[in-house]
Short mmCIF file of C-alpha atoms and ligand atoms in Angstrom, two decimals:
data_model
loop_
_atom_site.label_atom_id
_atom_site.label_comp_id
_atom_site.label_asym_id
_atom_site.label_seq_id
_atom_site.Cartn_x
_atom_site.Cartn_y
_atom_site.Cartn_z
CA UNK A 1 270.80 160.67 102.30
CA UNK A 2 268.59 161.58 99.98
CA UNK A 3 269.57 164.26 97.54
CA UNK A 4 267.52 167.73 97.11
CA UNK A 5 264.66 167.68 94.66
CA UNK A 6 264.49 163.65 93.76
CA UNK A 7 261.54 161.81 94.29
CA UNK A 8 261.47 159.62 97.79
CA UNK A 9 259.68 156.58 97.70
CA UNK A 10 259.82 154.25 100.47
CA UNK A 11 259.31 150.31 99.66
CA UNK A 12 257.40 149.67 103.09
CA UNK A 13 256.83 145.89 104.26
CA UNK A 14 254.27 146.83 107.29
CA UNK A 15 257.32 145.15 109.45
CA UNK A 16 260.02 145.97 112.13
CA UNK A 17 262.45 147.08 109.53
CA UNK A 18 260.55 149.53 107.48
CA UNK A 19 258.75 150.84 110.29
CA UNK A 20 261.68 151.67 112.14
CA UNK A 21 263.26 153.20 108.61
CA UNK A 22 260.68 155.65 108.58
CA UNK A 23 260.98 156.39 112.34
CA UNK A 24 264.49 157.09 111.76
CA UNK A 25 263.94 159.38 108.82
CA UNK A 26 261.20 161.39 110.56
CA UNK A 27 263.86 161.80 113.26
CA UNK A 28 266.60 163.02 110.67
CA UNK A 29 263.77 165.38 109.09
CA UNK A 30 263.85 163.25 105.93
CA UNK A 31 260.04 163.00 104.27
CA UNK A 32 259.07 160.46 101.76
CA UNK A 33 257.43 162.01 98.99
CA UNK A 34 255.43 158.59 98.61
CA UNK A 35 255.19 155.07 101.13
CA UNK A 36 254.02 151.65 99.32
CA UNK A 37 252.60 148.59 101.14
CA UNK A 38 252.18 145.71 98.11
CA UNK A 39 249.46 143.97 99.33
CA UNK A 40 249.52 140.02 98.09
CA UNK A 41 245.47 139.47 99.84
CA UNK A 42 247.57 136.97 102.51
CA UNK A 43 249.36 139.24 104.94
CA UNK A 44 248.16 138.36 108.70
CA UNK A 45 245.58 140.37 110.22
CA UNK A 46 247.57 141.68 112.43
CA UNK A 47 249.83 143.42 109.61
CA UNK A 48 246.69 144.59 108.39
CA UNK A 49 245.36 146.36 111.88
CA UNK A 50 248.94 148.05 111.54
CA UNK A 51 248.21 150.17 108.98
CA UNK A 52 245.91 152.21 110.73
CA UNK A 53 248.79 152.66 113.52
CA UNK A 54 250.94 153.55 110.94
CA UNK A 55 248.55 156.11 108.97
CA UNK A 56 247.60 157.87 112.21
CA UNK A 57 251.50 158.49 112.92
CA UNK A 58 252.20 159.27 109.63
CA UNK A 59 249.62 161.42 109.55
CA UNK A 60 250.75 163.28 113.16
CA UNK A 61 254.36 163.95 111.79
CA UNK A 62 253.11 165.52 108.39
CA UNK A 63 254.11 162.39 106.78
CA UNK A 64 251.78 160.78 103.72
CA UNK A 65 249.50 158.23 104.03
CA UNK A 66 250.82 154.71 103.25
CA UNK A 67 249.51 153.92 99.13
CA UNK A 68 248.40 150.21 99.14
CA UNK A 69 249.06 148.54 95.76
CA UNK A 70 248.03 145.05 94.46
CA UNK A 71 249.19 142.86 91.59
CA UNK A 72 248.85 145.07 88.42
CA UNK A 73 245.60 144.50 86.88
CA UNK A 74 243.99 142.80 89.68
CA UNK A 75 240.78 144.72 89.28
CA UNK A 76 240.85 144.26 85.08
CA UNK A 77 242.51 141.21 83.54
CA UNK A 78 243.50 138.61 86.16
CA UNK A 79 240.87 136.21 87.27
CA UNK A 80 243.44 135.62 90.73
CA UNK A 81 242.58 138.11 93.14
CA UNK A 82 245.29 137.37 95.73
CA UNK A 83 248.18 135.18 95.94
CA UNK A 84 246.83 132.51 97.63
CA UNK A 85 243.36 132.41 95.14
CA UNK A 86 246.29 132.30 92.34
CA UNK A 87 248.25 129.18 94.21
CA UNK A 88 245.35 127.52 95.09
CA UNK A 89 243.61 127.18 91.81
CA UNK A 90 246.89 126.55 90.08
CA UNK A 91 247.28 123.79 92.65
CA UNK A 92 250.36 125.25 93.38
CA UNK A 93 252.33 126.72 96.45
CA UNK A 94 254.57 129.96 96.40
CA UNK A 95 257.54 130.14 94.33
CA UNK A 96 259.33 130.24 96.86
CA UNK A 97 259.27 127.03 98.09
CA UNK A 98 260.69 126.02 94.74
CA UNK A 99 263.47 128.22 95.54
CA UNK A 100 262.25 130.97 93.04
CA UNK A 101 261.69 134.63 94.26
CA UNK A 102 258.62 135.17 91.68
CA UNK A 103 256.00 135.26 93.86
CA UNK A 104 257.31 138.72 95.65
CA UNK A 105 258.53 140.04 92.32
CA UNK A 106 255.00 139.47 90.47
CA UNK A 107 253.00 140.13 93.86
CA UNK A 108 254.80 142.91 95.53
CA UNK A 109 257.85 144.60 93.47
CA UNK A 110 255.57 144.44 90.32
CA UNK A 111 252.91 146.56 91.92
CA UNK A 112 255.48 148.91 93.39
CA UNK A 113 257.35 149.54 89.86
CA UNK A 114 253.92 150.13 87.96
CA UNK A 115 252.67 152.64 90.58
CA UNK A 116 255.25 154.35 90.39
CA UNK A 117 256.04 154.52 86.44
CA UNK A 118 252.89 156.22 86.58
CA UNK A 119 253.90 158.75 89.51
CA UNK A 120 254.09 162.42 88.49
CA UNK A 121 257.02 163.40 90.52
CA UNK A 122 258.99 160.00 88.82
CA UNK A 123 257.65 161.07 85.42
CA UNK A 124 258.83 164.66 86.03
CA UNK A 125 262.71 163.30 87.56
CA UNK A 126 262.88 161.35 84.51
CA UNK A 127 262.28 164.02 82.48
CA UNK A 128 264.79 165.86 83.87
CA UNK A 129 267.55 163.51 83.48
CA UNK A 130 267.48 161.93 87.69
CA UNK A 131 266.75 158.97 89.38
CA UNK A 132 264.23 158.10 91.90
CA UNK A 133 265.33 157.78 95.57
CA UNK A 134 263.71 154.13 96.77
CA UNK A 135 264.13 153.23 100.24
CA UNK A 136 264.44 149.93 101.31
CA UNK A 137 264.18 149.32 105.13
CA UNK A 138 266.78 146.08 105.47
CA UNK A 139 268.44 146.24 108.32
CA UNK A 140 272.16 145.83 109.14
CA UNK A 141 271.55 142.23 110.75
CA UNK A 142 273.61 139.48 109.42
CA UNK A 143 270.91 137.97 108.00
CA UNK A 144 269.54 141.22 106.46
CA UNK A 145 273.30 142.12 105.20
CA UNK A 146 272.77 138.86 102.74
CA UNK A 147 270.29 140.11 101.21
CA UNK A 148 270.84 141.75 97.60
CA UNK A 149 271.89 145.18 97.57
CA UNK A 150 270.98 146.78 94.49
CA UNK A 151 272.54 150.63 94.37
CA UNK A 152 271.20 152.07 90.41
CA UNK A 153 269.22 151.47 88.15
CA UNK A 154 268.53 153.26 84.80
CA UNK A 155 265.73 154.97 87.03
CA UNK A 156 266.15 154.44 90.40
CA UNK A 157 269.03 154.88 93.37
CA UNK A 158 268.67 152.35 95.96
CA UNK A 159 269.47 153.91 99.70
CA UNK A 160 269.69 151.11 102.67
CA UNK A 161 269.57 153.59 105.76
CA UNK A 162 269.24 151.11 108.50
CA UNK A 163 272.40 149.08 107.03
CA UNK A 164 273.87 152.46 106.61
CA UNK A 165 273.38 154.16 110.00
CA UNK A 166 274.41 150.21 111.47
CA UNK A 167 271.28 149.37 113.09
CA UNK A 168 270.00 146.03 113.47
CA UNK A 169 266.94 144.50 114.65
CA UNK A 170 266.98 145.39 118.30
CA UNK A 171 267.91 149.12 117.18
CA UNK A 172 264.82 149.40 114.87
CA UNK A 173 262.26 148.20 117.74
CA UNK A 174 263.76 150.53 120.45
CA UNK A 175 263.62 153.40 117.16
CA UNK A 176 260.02 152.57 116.89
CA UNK A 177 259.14 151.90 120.74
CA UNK A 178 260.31 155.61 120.86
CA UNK A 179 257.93 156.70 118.57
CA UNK A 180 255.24 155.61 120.69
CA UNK A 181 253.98 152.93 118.20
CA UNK A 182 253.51 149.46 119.16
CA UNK A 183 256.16 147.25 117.43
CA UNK A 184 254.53 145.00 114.38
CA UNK A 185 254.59 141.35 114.08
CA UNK A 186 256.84 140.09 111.28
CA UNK A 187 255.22 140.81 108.01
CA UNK A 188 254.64 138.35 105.48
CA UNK A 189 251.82 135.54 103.54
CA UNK A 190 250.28 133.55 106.43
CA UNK A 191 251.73 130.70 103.89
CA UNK A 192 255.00 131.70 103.30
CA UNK A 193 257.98 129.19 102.49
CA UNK A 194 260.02 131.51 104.73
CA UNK A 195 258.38 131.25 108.03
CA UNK A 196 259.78 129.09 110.34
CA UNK A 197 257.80 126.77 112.66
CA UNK A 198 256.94 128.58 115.98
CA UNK A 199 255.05 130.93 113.38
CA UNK A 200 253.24 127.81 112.16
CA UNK A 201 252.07 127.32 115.72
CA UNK A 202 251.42 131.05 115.97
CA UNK A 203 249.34 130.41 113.25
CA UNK A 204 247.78 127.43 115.18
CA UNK A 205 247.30 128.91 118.36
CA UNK A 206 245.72 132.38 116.80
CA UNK A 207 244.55 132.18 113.38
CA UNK A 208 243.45 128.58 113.39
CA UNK A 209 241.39 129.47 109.68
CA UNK A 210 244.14 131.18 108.03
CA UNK A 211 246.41 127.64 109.20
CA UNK A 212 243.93 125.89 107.62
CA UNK A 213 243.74 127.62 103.97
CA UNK A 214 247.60 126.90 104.46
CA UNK A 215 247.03 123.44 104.61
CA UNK A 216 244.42 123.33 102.18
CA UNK A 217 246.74 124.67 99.85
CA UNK A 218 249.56 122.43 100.44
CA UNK A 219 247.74 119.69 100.32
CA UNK A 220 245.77 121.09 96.93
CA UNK A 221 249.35 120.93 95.39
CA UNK A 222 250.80 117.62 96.83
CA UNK A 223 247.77 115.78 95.01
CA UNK A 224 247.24 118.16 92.26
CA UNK A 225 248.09 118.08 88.61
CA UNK A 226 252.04 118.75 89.55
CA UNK A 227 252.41 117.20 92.58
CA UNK A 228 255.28 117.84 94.80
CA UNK A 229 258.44 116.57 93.22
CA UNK A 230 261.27 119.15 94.04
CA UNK A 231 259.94 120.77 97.38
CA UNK A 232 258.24 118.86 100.09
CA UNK A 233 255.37 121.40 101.55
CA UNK A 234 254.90 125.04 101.98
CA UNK A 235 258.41 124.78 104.38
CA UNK A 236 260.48 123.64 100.79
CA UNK A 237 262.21 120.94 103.42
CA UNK A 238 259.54 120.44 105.20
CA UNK A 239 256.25 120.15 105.07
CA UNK A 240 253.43 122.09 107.00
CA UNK A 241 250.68 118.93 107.32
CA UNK A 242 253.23 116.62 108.58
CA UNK A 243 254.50 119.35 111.17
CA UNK A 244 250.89 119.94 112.50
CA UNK A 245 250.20 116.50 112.28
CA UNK A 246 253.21 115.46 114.23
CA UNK A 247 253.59 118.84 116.76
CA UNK A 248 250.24 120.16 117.11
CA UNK A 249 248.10 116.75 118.12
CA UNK A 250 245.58 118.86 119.36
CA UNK A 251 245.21 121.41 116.58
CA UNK A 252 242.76 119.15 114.22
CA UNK A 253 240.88 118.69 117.88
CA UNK A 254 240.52 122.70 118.61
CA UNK A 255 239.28 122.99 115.00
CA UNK A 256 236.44 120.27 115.87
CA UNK A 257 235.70 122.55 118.78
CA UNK A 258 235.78 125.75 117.25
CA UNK A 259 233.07 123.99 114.18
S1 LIG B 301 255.71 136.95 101.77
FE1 LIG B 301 256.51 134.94 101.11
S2 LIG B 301 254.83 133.98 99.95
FE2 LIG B 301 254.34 136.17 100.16
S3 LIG B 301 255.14 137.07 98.26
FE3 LIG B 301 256.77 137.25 99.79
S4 LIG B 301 258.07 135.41 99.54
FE4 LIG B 301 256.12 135.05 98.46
#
């Protein structure tokens, strides 16, 4: 729990997990003091439409507002905008499907870390000798419990309160079906290494375009300067273009249709 007088800040992904986390802390009485959504330009639209679902709740339980932050000096020094701009003129994919973790840490826990070495109420702990409290909504899932678990830094504690309290992924979507908010899609790039295939024919079946730029981009780094060597496609085993082509005959035809 976190302790009296330290700076909460919650590390919030837009998805099931970290929604339910802060369902579960509004229910314990526990307020952030700040909520961060790192916003890579590639999330889904649907993660987008979410936030305003989440800022009118947050807003209704006297909660703040979710802060959006970007890649530090997107606005001033970096001529890529978003992640996928950044892949696609480096004719690259996502770390990721190298088997590097990069692309979130320069992308999303970058963005998070600078906001908040600029925070007042960080400043001010530091100052007076304490950590920031960050929250991290993983779950207590197997999958979830692989994940690293970090517990201190020089300036921050790490708290896990869904692994704590034991609640896995059906727990967090009946937490935030009793909030009355509808329960988000899985957050993440609409080209990320880590999605499996049905969310390729999601992709497909919904956001046709944003499949597309996906391919685009895969394809952009199997013939570019690189090439594919180590990885083969946007899956790291597998690749997206030869999954479409093979699974989805008629996605190339729907794209004819659509113009
Ligand atoms: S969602 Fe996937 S592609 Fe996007 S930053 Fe995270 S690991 Fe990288």
């Amino acid at each position: 729990m976190k302790a009296p007088g330290r700076p909460l800040v919650v590390s919030y992904g837009m998805g099931v997990d970290s929604t339910a986390m802060l369902v579960w802390m509004h229910q314990r009485g526990v307020r952030p003091d700040a909520i961060l959504f790192a916003d890579t330009g590639g999330e889904k639209p649907e993660t987008y439409a979410y936030l305003d679902h989440m800022d009118r709740w947050l807003a209704s339980v006297d909660c703040p507002r979710v802060t959006v932050v970007t890649k530090p000096g997107q606005a001033r020094r970096s001529k890529h905008k978003t992640l996928e701009q950044n892949c696609v003129e480096n004719e690259t994919l996502p770390s990721l499907a190298f088997g590097y973790k990069s692309c979130s840490l320069k992308w999303k826990a970058t963005p998070m870390d600078q906001w908040v070495s600029r925070w007042q109420p960080a400043q001010d702990a530091w100052a007076r000798g304490e950590k920031v409290v960050r929250a991290i909504g993983y779950d207590a899932s197997p999958a979830d419990l692989r994940r690293s678990k970090i517990k201190e830094t020089s300036k921050f504690t790490y708290w896990y309160p869904l692994r704590d309290a034991g609640i896995t992924r059906p727990g967090c979507k009946e937490l935030i079906e009793s909030a009355g908010l509808p329960v988000p899609m899985k957050s993440s790039c609409f080209f990320c290494p880590a999605m499996h295939r049905e969310e390729v024919v999601y992709l497909a079946e919904h956001h046709p375009d944003l499949l597309r730029r996906a391919l685009d981009m895969e394809e952009g780094a199997r013939d570019g300067k690189h090439g594919l060597k180590t990885t083969k496609g946007i899956g790291r085993s597998w690749s997206w273009t030869k999954f479409v082509a093979d699974e989805l005959p008629d996605y190339g035809k729907a794209r004819c249709v659509i113009g």
